[in-house]
Short mmCIF file of C-alpha atoms in Angstrom, two decimals:
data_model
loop_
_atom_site.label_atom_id
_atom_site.label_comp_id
_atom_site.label_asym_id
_atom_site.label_seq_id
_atom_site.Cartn_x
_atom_site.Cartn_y
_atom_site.Cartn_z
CA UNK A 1 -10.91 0.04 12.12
CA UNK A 2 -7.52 -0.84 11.07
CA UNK A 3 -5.98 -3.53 12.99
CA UNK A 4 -2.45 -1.92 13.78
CA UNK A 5 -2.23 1.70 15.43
CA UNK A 6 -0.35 2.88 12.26
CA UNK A 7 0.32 1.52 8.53
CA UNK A 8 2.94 1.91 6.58
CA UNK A 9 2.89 1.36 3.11
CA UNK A 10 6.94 1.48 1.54
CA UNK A 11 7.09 1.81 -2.07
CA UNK A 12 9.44 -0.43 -3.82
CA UNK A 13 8.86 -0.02 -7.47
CA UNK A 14 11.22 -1.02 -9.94
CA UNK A 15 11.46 0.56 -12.92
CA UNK A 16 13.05 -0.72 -16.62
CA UNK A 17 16.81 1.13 -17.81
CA UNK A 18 17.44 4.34 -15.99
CA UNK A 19 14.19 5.43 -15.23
CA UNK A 20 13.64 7.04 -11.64
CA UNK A 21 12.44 4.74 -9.09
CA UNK A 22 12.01 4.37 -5.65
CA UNK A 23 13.95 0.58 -6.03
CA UNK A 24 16.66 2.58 -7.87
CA UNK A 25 17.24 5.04 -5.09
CA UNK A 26 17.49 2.65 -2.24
CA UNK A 27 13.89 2.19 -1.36
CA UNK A 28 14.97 -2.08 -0.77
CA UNK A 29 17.89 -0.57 2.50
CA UNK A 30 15.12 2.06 3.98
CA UNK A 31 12.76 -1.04 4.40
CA UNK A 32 15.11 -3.05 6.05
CA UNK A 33 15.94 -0.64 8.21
CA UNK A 34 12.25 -0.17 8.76
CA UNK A 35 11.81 -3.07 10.47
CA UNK A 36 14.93 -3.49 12.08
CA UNK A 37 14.05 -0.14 13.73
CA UNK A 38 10.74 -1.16 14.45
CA UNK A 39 12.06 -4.28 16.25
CA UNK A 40 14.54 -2.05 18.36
CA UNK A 41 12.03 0.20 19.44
CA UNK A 42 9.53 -2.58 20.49
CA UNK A 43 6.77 -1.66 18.10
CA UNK A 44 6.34 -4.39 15.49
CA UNK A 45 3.26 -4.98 16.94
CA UNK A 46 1.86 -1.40 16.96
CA UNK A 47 2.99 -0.51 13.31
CA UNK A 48 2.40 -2.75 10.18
CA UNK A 49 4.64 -1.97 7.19
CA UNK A 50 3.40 -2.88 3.76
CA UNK A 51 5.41 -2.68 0.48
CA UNK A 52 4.07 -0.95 -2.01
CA UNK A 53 4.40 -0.70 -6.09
CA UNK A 54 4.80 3.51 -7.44
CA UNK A 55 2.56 6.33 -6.03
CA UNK A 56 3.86 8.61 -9.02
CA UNK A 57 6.20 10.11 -6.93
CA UNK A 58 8.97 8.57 -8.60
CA UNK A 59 11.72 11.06 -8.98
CA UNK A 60 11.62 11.81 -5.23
CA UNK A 61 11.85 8.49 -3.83
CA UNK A 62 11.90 6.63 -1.27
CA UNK A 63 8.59 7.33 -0.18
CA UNK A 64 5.95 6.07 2.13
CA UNK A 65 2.63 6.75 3.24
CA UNK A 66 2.11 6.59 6.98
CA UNK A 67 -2.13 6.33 7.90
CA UNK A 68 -4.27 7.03 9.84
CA UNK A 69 -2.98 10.21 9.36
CA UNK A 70 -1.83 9.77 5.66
CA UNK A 71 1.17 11.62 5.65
CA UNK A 72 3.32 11.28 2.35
CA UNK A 73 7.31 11.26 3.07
CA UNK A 74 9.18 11.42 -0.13
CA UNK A 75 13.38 11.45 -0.28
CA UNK A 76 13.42 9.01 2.93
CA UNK A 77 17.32 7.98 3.57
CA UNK A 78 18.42 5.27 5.80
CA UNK A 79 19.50 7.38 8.23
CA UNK A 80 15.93 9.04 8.64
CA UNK A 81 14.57 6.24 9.97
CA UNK A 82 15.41 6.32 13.47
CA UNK A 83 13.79 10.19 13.77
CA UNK A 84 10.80 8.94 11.60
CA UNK A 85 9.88 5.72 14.17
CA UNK A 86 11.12 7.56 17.26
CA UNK A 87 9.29 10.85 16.60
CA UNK A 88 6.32 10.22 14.40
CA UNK A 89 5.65 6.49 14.90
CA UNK A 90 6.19 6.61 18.76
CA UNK A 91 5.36 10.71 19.85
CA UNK A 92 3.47 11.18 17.25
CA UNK A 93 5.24 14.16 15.64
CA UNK A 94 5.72 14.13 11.73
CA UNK A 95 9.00 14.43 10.56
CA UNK A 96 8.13 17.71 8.64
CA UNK A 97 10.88 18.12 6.64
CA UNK A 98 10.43 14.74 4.65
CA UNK A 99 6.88 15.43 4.44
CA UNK A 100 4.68 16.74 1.34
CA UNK A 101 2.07 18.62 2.90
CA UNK A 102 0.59 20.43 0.41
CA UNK A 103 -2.38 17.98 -1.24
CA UNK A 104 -2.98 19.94 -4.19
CA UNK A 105 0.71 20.17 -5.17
CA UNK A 106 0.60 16.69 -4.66
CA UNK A 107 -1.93 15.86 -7.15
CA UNK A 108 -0.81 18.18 -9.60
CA UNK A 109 2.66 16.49 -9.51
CA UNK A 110 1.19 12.60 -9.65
CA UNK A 111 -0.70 13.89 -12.54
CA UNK A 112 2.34 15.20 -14.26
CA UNK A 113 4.38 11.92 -13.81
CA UNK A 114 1.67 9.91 -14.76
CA UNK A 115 1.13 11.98 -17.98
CA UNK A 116 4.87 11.35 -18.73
CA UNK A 117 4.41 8.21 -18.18
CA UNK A 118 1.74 7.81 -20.21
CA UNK A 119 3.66 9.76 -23.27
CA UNK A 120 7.03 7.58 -22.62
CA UNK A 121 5.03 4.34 -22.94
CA UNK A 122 3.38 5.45 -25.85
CA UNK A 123 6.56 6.75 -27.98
CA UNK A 124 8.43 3.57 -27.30
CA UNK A 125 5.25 1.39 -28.71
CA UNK A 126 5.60 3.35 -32.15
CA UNK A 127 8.96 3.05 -31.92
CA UNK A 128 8.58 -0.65 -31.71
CA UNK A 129 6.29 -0.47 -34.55
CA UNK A 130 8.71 1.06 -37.21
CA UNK B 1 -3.83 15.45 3.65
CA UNK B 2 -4.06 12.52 0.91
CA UNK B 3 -3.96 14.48 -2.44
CA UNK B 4 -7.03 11.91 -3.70
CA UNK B 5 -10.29 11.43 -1.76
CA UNK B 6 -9.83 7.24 -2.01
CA UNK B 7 -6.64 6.02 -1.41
CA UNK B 8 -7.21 1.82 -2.70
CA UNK B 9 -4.42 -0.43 -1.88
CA UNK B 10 -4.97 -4.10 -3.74
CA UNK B 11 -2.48 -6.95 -2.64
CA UNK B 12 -0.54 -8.49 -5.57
CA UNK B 13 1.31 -10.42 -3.64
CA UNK B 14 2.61 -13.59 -4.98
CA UNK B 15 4.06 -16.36 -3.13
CA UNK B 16 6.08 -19.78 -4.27
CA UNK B 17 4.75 -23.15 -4.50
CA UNK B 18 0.83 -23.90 -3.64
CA UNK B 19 1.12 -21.04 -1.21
CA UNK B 20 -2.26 -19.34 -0.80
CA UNK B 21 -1.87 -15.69 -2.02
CA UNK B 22 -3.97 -12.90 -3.35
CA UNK B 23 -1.70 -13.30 -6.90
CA UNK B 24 -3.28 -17.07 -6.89
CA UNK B 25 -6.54 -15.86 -6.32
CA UNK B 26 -7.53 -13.86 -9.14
CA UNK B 27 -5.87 -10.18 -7.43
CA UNK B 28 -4.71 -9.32 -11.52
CA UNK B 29 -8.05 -9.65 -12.48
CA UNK B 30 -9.93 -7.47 -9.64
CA UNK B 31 -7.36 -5.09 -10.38
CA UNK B 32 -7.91 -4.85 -13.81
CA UNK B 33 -11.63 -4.52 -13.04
CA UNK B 34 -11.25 -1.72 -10.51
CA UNK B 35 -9.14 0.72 -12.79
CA UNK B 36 -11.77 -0.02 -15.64
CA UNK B 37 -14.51 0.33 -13.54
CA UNK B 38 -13.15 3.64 -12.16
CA UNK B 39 -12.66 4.69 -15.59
CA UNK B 40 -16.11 3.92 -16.59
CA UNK B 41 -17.64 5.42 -13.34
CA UNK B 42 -15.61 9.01 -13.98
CA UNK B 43 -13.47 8.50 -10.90
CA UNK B 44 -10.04 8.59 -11.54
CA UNK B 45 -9.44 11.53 -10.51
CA UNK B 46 -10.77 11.24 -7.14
CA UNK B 47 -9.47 7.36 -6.56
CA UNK B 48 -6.05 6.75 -5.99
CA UNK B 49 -4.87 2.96 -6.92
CA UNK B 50 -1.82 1.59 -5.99
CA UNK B 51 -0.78 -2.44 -5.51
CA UNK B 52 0.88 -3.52 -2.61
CA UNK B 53 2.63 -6.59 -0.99
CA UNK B 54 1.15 -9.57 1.37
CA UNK B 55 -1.46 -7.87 4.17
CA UNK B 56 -1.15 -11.06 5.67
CA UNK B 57 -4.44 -12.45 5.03
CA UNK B 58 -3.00 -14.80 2.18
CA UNK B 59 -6.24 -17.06 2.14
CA UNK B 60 -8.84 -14.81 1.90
CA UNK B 61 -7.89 -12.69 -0.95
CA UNK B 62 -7.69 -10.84 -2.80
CA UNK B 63 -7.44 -8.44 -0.38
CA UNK B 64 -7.41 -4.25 -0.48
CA UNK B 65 -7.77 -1.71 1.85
CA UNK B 66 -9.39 1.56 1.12
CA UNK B 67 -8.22 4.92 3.01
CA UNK B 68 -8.87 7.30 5.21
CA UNK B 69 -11.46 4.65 6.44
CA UNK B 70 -9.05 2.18 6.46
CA UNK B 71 -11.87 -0.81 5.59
CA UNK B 72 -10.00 -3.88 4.72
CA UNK B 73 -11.99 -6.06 2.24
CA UNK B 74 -11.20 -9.53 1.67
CA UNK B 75 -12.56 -12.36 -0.70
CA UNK B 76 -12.98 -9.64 -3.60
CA UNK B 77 -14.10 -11.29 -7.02
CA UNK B 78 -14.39 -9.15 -10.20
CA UNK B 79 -18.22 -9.59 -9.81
CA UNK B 80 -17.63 -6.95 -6.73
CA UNK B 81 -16.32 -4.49 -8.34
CA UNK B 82 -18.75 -2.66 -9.44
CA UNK B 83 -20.52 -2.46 -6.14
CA UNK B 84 -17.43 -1.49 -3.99
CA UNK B 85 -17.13 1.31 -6.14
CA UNK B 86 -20.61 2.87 -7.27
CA UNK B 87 -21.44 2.26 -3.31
CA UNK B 88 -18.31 2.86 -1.39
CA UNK B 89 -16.12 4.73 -3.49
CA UNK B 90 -19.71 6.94 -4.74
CA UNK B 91 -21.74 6.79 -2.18
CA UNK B 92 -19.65 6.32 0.97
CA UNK B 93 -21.76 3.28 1.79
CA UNK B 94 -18.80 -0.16 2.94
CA UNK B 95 -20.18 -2.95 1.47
CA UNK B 96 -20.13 -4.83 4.50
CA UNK B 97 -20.21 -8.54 3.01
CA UNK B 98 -16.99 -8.01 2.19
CA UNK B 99 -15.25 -6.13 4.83
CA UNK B 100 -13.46 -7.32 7.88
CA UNK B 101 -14.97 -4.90 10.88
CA UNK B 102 -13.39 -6.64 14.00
CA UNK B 103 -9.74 -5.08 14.23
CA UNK B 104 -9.32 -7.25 17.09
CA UNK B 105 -10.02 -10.67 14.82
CA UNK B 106 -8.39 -9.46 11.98
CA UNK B 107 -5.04 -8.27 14.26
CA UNK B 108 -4.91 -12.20 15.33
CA UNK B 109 -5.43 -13.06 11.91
CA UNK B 110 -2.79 -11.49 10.41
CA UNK B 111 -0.42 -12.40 13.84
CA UNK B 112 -1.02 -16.37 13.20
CA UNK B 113 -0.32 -16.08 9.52
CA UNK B 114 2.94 -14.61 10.21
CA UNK B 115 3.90 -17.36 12.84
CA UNK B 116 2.87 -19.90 10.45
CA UNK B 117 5.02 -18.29 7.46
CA UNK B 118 7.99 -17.77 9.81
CA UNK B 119 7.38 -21.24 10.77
CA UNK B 120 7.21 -22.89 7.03
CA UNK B 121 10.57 -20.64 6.28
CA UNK B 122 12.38 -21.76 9.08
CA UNK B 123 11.08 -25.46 8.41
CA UNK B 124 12.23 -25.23 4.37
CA UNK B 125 15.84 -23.78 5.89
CA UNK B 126 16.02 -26.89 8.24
CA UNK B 127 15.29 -29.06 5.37
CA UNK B 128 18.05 -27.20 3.44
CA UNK B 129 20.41 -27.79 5.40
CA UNK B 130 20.27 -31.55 5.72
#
């Protein structure tokens, strides 16, 4: 039901001082060269990309989801991008080795940031209140 | 191969000037209502939430698409909340008042948008340059 043949949703979070983040570890150069890939292999009109804000995967970034088939890449460089458009978005192949396959580790890790999270944000509000 | 069952993507996009965009048109507030509402409903662990960037369906919004359907809703008030997610997110019923079936409509949609944004851009840079 989706209008484009794939979606592609590029998290671009930014973060506050040194946390991890996927803006922090070059998420703003993979998305350029995203589209500029997309452009050179003739299929801006087959694949939408999307930024996105965190999917809790911080520490591993760049990441982004690729549907229909949801596949999660996390640690995407620049110079993935070619192999990820050519094979995946074009043969339809995932690029394995950037992708997190296993669901439940998945979760359990997003959980685990978040709860961080969570416990970070709350230490620096009673911090602010001493 | 999500790690969640849901996957919800809600545009925050905001744009400059009197540009129509989801930000505009009340997306902080739907957003707002959806976590609570997922809180309140006991699905947070099951519902996956993340904000994105402009779908390009500026003036309809706010906007979100909800995966591995991939059913793009558009027009979403805080009023709808509750009954996107006791019947879609619960039930697995699309509330189809809100949700954009025709892929083909939608994909022209979203092409004419872009043409007209690329078109306003390259207009403003014009005018900058006199």
């Amino acid at each position: 039901m989706e209008p484009f043949r794939l979606h592609v949703y590029a998290c671009q979070q930014e973060k506050p001082g040194n946390a991890p983040c996927c803006a922090a570890r070059g998420s703003a150069a993979v998305l350029d060269a995203l589209r500029k890939e997309l452009a050179a292999q003739g299929l801006m009109g087959d694949v939408q990309v999307t930024t996105c804000g965190s999917i809790g995967m911080c520490e591993r970034g760049p990441n982004m989801i690729v549907y229909p088939e949801g596949v999660w890449y996390s640690g995407v460089q620049v110079s993935d991008v070619p192999e990820i458009v050519r094979e995946h978005f074009r043969n339809g192949r995932v690029v394995e080795r950037l992708a997190n396959r296993d669901a439940v580790a998945l979760k359990k890790e997003i959980e685990e940031n978040r709860a961080k999270a969570m416990a970070a944000m709350a230490a620096q509000a009673a911090a602010q209140r001493r």
